[in-house]
PDB file of C-alpha atoms and ligand atoms in Angstrom:
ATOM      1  CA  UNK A 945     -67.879  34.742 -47.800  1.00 70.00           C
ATOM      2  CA  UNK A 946     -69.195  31.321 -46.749  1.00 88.00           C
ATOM      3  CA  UNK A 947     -72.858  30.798 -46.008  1.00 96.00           C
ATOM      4  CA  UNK A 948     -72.748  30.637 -42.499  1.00 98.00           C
ATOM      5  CA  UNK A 949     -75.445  28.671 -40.296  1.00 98.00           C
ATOM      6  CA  UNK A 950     -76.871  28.450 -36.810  1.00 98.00           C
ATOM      7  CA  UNK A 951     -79.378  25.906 -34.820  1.00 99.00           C
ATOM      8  CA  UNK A 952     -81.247  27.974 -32.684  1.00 99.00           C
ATOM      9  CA  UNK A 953     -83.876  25.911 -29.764  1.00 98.00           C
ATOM     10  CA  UNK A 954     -87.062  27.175 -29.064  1.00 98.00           C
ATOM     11  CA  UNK A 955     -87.865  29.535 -31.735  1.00 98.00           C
ATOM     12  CA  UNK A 956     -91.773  29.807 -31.696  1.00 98.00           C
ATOM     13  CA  UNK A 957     -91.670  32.772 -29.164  1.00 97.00           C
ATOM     14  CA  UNK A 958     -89.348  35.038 -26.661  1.00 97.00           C
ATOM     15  CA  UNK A 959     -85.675  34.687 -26.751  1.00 98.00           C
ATOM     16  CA  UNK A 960     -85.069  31.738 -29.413  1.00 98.00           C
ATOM     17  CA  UNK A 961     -87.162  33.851 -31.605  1.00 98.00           C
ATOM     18  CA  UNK A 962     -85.875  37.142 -31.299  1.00 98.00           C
ATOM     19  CA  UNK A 963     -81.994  35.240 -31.399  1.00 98.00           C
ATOM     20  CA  UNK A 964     -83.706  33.564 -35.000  1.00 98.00           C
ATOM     21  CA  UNK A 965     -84.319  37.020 -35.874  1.00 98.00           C
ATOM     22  CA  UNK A 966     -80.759  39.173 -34.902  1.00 98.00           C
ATOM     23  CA  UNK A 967     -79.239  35.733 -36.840  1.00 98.00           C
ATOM     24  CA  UNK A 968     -80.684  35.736 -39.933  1.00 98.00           C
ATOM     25  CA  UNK A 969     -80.091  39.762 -39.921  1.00 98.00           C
ATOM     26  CA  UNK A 970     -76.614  39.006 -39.743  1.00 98.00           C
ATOM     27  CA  UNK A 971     -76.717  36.804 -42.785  1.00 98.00           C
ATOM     28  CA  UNK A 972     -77.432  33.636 -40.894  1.00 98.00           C
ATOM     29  CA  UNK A 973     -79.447  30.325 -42.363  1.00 98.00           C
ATOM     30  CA  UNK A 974     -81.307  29.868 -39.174  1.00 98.00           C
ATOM     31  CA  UNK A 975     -82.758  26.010 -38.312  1.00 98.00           C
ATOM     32  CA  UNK A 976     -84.967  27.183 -35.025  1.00 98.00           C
ATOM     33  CA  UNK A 977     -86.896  24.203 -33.712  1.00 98.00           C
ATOM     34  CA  UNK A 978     -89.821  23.824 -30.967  1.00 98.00           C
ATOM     35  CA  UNK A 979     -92.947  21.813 -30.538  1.00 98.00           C
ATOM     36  CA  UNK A 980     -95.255  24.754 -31.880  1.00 98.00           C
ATOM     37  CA  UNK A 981     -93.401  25.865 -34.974  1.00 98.00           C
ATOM     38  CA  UNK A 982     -92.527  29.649 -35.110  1.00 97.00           C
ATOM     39  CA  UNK A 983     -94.301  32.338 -37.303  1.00 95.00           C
ATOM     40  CA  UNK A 984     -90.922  33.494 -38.674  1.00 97.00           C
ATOM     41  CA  UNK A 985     -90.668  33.597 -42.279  1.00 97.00           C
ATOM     42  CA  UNK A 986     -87.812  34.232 -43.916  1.00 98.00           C
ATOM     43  CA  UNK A 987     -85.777  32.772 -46.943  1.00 98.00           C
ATOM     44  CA  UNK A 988     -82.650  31.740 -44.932  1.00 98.00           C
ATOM     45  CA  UNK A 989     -84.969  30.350 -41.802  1.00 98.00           C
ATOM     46  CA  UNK A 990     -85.638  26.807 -41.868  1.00 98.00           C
ATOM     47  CA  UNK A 991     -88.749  26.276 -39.103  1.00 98.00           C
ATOM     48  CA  UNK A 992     -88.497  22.273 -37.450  1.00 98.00           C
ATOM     49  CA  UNK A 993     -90.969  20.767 -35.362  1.00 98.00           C
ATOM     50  CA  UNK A 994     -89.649  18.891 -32.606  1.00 98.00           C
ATOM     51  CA  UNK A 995     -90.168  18.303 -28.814  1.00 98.00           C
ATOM     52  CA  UNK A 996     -85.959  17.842 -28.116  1.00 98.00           C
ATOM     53  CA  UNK A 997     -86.568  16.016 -25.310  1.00 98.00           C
ATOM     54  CA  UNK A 998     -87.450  12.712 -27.204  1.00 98.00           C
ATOM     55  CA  UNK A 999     -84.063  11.592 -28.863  1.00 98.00           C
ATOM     56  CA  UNK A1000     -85.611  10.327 -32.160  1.00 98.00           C
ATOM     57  CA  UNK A1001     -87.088  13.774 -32.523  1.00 98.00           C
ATOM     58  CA  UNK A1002     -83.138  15.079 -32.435  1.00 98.00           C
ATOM     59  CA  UNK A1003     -81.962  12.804 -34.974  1.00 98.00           C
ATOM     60  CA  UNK A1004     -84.845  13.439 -37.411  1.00 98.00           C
ATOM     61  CA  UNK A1005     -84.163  17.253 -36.777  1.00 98.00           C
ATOM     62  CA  UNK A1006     -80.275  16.543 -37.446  1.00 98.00           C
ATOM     63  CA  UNK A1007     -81.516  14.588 -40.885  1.00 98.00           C
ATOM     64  CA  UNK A1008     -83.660  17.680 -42.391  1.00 98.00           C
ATOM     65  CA  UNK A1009     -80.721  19.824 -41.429  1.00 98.00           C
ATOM     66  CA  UNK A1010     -78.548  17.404 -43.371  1.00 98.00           C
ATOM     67  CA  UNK A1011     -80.646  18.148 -46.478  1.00 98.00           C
ATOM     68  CA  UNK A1012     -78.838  21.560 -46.641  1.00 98.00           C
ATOM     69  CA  UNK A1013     -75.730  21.386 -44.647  1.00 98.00           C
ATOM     70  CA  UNK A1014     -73.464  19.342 -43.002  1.00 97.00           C
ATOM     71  CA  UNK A1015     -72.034  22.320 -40.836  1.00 98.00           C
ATOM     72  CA  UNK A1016     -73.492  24.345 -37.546  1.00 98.00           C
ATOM     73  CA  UNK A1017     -71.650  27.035 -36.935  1.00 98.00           C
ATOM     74  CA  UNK A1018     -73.507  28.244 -34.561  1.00 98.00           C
ATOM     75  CA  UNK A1019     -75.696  26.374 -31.693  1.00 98.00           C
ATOM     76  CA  UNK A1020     -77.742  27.777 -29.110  1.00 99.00           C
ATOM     77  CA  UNK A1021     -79.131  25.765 -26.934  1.00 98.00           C
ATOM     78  CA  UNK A1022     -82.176  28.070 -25.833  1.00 98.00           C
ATOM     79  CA  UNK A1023     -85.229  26.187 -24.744  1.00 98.00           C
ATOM     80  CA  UNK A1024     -86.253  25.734 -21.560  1.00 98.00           C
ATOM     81  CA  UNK A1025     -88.898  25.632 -19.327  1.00 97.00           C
ATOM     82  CA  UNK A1026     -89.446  26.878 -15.270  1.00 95.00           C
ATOM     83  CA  UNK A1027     -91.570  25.811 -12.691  1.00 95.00           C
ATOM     84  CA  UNK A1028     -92.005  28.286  -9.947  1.00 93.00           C
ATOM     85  CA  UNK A1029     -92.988  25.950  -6.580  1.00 94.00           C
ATOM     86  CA  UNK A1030     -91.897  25.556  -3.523  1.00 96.00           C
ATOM     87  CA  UNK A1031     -90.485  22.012  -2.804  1.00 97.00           C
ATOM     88  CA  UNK A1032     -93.828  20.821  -1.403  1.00 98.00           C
ATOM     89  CA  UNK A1033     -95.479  21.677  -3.851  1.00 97.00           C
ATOM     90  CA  UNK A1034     -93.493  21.060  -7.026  1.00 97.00           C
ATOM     91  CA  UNK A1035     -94.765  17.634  -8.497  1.00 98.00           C
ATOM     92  CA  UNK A1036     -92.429  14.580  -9.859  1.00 98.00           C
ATOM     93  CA  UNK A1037     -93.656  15.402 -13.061  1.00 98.00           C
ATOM     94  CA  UNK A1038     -92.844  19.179 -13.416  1.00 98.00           C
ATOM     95  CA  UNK A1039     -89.354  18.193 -11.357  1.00 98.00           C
ATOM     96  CA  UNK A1040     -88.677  15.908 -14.306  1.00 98.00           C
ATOM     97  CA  UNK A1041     -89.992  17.952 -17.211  1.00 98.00           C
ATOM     98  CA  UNK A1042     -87.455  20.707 -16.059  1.00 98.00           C
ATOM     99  CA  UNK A1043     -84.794  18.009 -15.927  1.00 98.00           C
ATOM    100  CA  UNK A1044     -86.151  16.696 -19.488  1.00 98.00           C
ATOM    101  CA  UNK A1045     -86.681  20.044 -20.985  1.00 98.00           C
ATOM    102  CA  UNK A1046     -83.429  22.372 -19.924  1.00 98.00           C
ATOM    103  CA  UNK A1047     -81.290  19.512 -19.415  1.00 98.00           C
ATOM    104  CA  UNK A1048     -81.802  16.192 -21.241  1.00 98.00           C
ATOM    105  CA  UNK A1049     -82.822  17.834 -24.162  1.00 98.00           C
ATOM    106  CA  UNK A1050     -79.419  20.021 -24.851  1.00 98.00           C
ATOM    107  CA  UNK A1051     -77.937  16.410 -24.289  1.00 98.00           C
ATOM    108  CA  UNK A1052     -79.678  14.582 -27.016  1.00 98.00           C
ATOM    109  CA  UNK A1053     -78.438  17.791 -29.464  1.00 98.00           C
ATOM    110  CA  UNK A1054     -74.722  18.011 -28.023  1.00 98.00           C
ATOM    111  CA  UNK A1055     -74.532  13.686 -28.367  1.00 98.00           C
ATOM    112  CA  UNK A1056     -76.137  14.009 -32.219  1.00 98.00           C
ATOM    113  CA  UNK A1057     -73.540  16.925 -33.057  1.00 98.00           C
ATOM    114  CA  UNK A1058     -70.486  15.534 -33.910  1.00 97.00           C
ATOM    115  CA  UNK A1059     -71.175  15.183 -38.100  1.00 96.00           C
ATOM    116  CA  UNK A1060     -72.158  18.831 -38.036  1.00 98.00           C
ATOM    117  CA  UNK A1061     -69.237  19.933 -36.376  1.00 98.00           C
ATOM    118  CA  UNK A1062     -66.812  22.634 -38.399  1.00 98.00           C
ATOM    119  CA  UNK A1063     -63.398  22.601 -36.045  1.00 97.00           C
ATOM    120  CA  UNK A1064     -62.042  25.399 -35.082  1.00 96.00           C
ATOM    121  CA  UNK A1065     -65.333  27.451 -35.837  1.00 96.00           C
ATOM    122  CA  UNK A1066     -68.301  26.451 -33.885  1.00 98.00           C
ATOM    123  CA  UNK A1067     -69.687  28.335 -31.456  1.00 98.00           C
ATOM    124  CA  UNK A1068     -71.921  26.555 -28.695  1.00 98.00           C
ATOM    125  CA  UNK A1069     -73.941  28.871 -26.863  1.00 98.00           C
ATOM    126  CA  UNK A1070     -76.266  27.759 -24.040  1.00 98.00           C
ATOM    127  CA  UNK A1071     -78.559  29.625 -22.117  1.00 98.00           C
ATOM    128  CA  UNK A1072     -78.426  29.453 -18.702  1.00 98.00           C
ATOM    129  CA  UNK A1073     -79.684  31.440 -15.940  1.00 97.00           C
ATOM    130  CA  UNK A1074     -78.863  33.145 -12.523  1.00 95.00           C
ATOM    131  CA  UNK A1075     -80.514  30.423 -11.472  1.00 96.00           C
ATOM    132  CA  UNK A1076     -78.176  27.989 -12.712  1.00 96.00           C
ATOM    133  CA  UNK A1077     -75.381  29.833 -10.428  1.00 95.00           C
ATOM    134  CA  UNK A1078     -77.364  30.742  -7.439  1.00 93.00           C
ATOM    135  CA  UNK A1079     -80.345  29.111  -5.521  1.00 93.00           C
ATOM    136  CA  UNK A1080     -83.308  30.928  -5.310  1.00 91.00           C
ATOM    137  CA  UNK A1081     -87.045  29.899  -3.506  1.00 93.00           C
ATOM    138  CA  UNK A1082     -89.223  28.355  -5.189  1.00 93.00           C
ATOM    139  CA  UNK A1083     -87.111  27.388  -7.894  1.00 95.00           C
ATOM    140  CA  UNK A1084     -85.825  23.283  -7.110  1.00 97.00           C
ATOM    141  CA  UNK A1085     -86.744  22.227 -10.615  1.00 98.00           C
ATOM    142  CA  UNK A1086     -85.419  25.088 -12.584  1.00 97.00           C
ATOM    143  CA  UNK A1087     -82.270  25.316 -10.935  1.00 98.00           C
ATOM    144  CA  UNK A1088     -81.393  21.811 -10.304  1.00 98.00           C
ATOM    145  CA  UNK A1089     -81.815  21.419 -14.028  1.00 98.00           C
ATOM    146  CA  UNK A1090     -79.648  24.321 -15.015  1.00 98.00           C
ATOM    147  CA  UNK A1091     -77.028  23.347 -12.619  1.00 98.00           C
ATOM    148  CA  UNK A1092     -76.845  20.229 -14.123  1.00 98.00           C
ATOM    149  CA  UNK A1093     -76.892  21.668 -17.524  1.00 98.00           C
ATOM    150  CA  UNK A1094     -73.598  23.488 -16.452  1.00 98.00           C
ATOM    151  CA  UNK A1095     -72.241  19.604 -15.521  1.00 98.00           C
ATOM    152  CA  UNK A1096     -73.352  18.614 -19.105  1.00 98.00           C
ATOM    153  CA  UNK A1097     -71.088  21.935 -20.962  1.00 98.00           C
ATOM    154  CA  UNK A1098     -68.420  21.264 -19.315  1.00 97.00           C
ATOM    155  CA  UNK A1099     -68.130  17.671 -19.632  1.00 98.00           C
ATOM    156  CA  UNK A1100     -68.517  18.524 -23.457  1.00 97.00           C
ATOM    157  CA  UNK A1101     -65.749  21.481 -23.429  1.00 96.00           C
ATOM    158  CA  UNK A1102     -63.015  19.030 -22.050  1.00 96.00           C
ATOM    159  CA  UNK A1103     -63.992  16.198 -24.062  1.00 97.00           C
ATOM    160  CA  UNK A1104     -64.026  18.174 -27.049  1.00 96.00           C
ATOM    161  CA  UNK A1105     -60.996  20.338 -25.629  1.00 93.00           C
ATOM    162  CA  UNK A1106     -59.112  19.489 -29.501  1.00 96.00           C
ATOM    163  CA  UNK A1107     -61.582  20.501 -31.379  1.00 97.00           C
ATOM    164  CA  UNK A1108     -61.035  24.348 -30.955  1.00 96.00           C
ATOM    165  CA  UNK A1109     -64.735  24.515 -30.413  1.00 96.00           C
ATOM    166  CA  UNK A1110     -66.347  27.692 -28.311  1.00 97.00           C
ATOM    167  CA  UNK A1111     -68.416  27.288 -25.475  1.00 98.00           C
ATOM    168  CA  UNK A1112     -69.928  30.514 -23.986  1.00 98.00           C
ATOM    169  CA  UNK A1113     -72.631  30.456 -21.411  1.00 98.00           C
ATOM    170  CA  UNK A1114     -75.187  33.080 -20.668  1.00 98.00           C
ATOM    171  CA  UNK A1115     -76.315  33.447 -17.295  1.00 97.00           C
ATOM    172  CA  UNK A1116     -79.385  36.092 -17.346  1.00 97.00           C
ATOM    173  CA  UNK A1117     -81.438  37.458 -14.699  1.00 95.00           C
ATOM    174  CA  UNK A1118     -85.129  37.827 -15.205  1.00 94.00           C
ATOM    175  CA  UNK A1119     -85.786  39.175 -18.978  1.00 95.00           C
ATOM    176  CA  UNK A1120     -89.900  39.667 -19.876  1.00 92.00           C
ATOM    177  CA  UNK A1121     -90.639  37.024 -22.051  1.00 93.00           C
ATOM    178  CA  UNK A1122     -93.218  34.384 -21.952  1.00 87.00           C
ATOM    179  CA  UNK A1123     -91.649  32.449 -19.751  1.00 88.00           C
ATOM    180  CA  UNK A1124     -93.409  34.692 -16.644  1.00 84.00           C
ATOM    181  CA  UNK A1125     -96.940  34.239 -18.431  1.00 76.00           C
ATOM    182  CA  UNK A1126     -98.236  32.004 -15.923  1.00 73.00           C
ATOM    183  CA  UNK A1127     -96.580  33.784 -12.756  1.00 73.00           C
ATOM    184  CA  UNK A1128     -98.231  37.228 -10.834  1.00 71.00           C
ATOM    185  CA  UNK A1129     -95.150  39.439 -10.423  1.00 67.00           C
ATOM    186  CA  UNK A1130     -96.744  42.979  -9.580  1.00 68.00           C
ATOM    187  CA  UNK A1131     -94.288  45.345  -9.149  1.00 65.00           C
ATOM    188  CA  UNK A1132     -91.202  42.969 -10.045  1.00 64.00           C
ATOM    189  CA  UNK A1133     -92.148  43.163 -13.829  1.00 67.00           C
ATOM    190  CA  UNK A1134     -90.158  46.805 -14.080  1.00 70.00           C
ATOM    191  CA  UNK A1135     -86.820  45.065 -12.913  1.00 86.00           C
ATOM    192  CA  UNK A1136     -86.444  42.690 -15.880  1.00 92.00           C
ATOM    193  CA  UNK A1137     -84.414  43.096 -18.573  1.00 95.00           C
ATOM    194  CA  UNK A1138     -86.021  43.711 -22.101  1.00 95.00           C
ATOM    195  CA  UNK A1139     -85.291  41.213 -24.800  1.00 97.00           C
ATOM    196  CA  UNK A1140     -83.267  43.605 -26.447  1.00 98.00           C
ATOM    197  CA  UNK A1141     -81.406  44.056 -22.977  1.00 97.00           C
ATOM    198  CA  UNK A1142     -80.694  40.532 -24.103  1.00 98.00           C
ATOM    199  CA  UNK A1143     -79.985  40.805 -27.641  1.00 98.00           C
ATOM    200  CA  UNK A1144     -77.130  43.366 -26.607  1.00 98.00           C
ATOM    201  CA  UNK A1145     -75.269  40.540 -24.936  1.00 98.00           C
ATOM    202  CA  UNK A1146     -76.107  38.284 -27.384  1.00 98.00           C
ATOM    203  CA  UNK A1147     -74.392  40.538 -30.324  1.00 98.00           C
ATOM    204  CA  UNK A1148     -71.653  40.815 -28.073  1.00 97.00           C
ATOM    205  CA  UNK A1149     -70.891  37.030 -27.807  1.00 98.00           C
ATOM    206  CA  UNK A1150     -72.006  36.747 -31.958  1.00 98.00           C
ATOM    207  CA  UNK A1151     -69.528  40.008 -32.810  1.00 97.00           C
ATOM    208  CA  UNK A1152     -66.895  38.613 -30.905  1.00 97.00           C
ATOM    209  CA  UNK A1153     -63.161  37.580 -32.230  1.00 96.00           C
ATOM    210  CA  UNK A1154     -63.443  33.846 -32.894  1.00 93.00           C
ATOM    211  CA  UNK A1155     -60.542  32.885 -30.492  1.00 94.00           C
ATOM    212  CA  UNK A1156     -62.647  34.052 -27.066  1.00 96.00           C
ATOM    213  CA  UNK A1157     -64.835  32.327 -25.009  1.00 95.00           C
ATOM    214  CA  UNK A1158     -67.454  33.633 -22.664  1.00 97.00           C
ATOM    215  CA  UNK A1159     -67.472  30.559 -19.956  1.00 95.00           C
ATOM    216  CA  UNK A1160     -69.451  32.158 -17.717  1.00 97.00           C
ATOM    217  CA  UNK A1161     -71.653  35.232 -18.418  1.00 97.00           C
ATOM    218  CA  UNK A1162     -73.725  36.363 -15.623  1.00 96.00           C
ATOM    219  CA  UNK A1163     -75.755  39.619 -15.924  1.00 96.00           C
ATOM    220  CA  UNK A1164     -79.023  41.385 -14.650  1.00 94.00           C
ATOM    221  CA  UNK A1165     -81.057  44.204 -14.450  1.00 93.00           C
ATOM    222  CA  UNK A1166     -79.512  46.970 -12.772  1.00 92.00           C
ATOM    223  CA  UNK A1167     -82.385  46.967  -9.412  1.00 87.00           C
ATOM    224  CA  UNK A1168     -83.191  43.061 -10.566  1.00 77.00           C
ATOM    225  CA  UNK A1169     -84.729  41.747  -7.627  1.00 63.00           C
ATOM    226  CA  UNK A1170     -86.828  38.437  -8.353  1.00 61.00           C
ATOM    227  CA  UNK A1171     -83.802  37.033 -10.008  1.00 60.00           C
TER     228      UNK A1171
HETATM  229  N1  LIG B1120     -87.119  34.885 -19.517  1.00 64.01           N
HETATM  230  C1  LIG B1120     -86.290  34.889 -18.505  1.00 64.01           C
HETATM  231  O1  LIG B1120     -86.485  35.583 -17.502  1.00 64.01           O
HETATM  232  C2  LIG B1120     -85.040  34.050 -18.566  1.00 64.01           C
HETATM  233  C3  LIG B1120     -83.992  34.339 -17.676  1.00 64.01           C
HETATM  234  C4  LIG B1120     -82.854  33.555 -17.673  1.00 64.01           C
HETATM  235  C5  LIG B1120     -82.752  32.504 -18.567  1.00 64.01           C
HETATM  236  N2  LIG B1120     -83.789  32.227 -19.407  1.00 64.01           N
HETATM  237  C6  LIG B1120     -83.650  31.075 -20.298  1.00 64.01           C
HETATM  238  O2  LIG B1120     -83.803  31.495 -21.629  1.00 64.01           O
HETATM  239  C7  LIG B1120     -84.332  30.420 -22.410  1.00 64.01           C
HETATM  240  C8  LIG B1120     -85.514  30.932 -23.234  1.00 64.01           C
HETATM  241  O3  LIG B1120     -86.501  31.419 -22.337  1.00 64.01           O
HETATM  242  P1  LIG B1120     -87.710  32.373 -22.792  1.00 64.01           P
HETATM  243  O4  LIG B1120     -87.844  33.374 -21.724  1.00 64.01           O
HETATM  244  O5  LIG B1120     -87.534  32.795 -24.197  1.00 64.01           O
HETATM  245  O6  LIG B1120     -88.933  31.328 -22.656  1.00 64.01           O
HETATM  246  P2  LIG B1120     -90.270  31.164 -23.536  1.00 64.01           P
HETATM  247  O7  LIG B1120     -90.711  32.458 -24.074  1.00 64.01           O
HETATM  248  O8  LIG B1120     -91.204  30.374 -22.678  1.00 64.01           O
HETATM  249  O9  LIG B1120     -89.763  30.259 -24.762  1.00 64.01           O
HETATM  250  C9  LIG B1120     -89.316  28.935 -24.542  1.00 64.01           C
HETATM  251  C10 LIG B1120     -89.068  28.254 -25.880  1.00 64.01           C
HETATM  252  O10 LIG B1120     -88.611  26.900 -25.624  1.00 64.01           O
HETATM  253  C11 LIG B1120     -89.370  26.019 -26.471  1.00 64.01           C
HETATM  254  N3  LIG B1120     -89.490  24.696 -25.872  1.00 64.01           N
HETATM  255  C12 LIG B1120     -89.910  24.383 -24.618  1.00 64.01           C
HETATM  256  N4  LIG B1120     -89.931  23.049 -24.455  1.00 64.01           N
HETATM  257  C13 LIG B1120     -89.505  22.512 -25.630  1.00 64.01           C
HETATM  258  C14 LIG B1120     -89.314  21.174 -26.090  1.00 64.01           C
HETATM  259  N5  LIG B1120     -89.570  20.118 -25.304  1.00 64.01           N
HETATM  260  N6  LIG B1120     -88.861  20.982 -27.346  1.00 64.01           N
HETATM  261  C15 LIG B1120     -88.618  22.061 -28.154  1.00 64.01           C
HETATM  262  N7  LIG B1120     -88.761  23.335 -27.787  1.00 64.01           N
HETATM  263  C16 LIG B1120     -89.217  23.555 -26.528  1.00 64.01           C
HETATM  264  C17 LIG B1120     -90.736  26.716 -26.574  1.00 64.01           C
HETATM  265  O11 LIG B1120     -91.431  26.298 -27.724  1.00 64.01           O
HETATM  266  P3  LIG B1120     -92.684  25.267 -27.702  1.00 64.01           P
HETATM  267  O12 LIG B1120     -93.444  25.496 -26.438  1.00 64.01           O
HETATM  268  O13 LIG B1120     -93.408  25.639 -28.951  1.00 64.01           O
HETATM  269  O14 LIG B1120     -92.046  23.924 -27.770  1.00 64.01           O
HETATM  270  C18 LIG B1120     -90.321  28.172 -26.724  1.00 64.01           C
HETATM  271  O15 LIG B1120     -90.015  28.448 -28.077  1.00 64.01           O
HETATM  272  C19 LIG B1120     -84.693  29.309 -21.426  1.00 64.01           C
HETATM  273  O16 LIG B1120     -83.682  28.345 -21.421  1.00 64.01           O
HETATM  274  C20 LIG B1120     -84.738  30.024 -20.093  1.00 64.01           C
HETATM  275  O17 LIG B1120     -84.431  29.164 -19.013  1.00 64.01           O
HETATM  276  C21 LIG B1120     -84.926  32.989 -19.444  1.00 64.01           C
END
């Protein structure tokens, strides 16, 4: 079988890493990138320090992957950041860091990905979030930018229409990760998914027969209420 490999975002902790992890289990080379480098160590991981939302950080990434491979077969388009605020109170700078972070920074990886391209085989996978689909308080940065992120897949899925590329988007609810480290959620803690709530979605989408798409994956914990 050919070696198969997989660009995985935001890798040094929660989802990326855990993804890093399933991949390489399932015989994956994994390139997972972030600003603070992940502890993962394994033959067929590949660790890159980046911050993705500075373009010449995405083509240098793109050039050490080009080292080994010339083929993704796999992208997932994982890191992101949230501010919680309310609109008063969210600053221009955490507005745009959302926008930079969730947003621009998938961009500067889906414009740099043509060479890497295998037709008919890669599999784009972004992670979304309910809040991408539905408003919610509190949220104007996070969701504006994951809205927007939908604009940005799409546009890419029609342009690249001939290309018999996959795009499947994952829209979770609240999952315990890092992400909440910052945030006092009390009781709401027992209604998020478990990263391996996560990972069962995520196998599903990985397992899956190479001619379906998952446009539009929304999902939750069963008495979910923050998200
Ligand atoms: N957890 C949830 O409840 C939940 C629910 C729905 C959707 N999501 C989505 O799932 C994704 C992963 O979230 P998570 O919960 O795993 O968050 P997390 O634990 O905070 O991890 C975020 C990852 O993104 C990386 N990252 C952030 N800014 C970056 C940048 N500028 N350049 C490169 N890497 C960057 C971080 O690494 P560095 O800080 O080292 O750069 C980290 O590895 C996000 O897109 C999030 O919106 C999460």
């Amino acid at each position: 079988m050919t070696q198969r490999f997989a660009l995985v975002t935001g890798t040094s902790r929660g989802l990326g890493e855990a993804q890093a992890q399933y991949l390489i289990e399932q015989g994956y080379v994994v390139f997972g990138v972030s600003r603070s480098g992940s502890t993962l160590s394994h033959e067929n991981y590949i660790d890159i320090e980046a911050d993705l939302r500075e373009e010449g950080a995405v083509e240098s990434m793109y050039e050490t992957i080009r080292q080994m491979t010339e083929e993704l077969h796999l992208v997932v388009l994982n890191a992101g950041i949230l501010t919680l605020d309310s609109i008063f109170e969210t600053s221009t700078l955490d507005f745009r860091n959302n926008l930079d972070t969730n947003v621009l920074a998938p961009f500067h990886i889906l414009k740099h990905l043509a060479d890497f391209i295998v037709e008919n085989e890669t599999h784009i996978i972004t992670i979304s979030s309910l809040a991408g689909k539905k408003a919610f308080p509190n949220m104007a940065a996070y969701s504006a930018s994951k809205f927007a992120l939908e604009g940005l897949v799409q546009t890419c899925r029609e342009e690249w229409n001939d290309l018999g590329i996959r795009f499947s988007t994952l829209y979770p609810g609240a999952i315990d990760t890092g992400l909440w480290h910052d945030i006092e959620l009390g009781d709401d803690q027992h209604y998020m998914m478990s990263i391996d709530d996560f990972l069962f979605v995520f196998d599903t989408l990985i397992k899956s027969p190479p001619n379906v798409q998952f446009h539009s994956l929304v999902f939750g914990h069963r008495d979910g209420v923050i998200l």
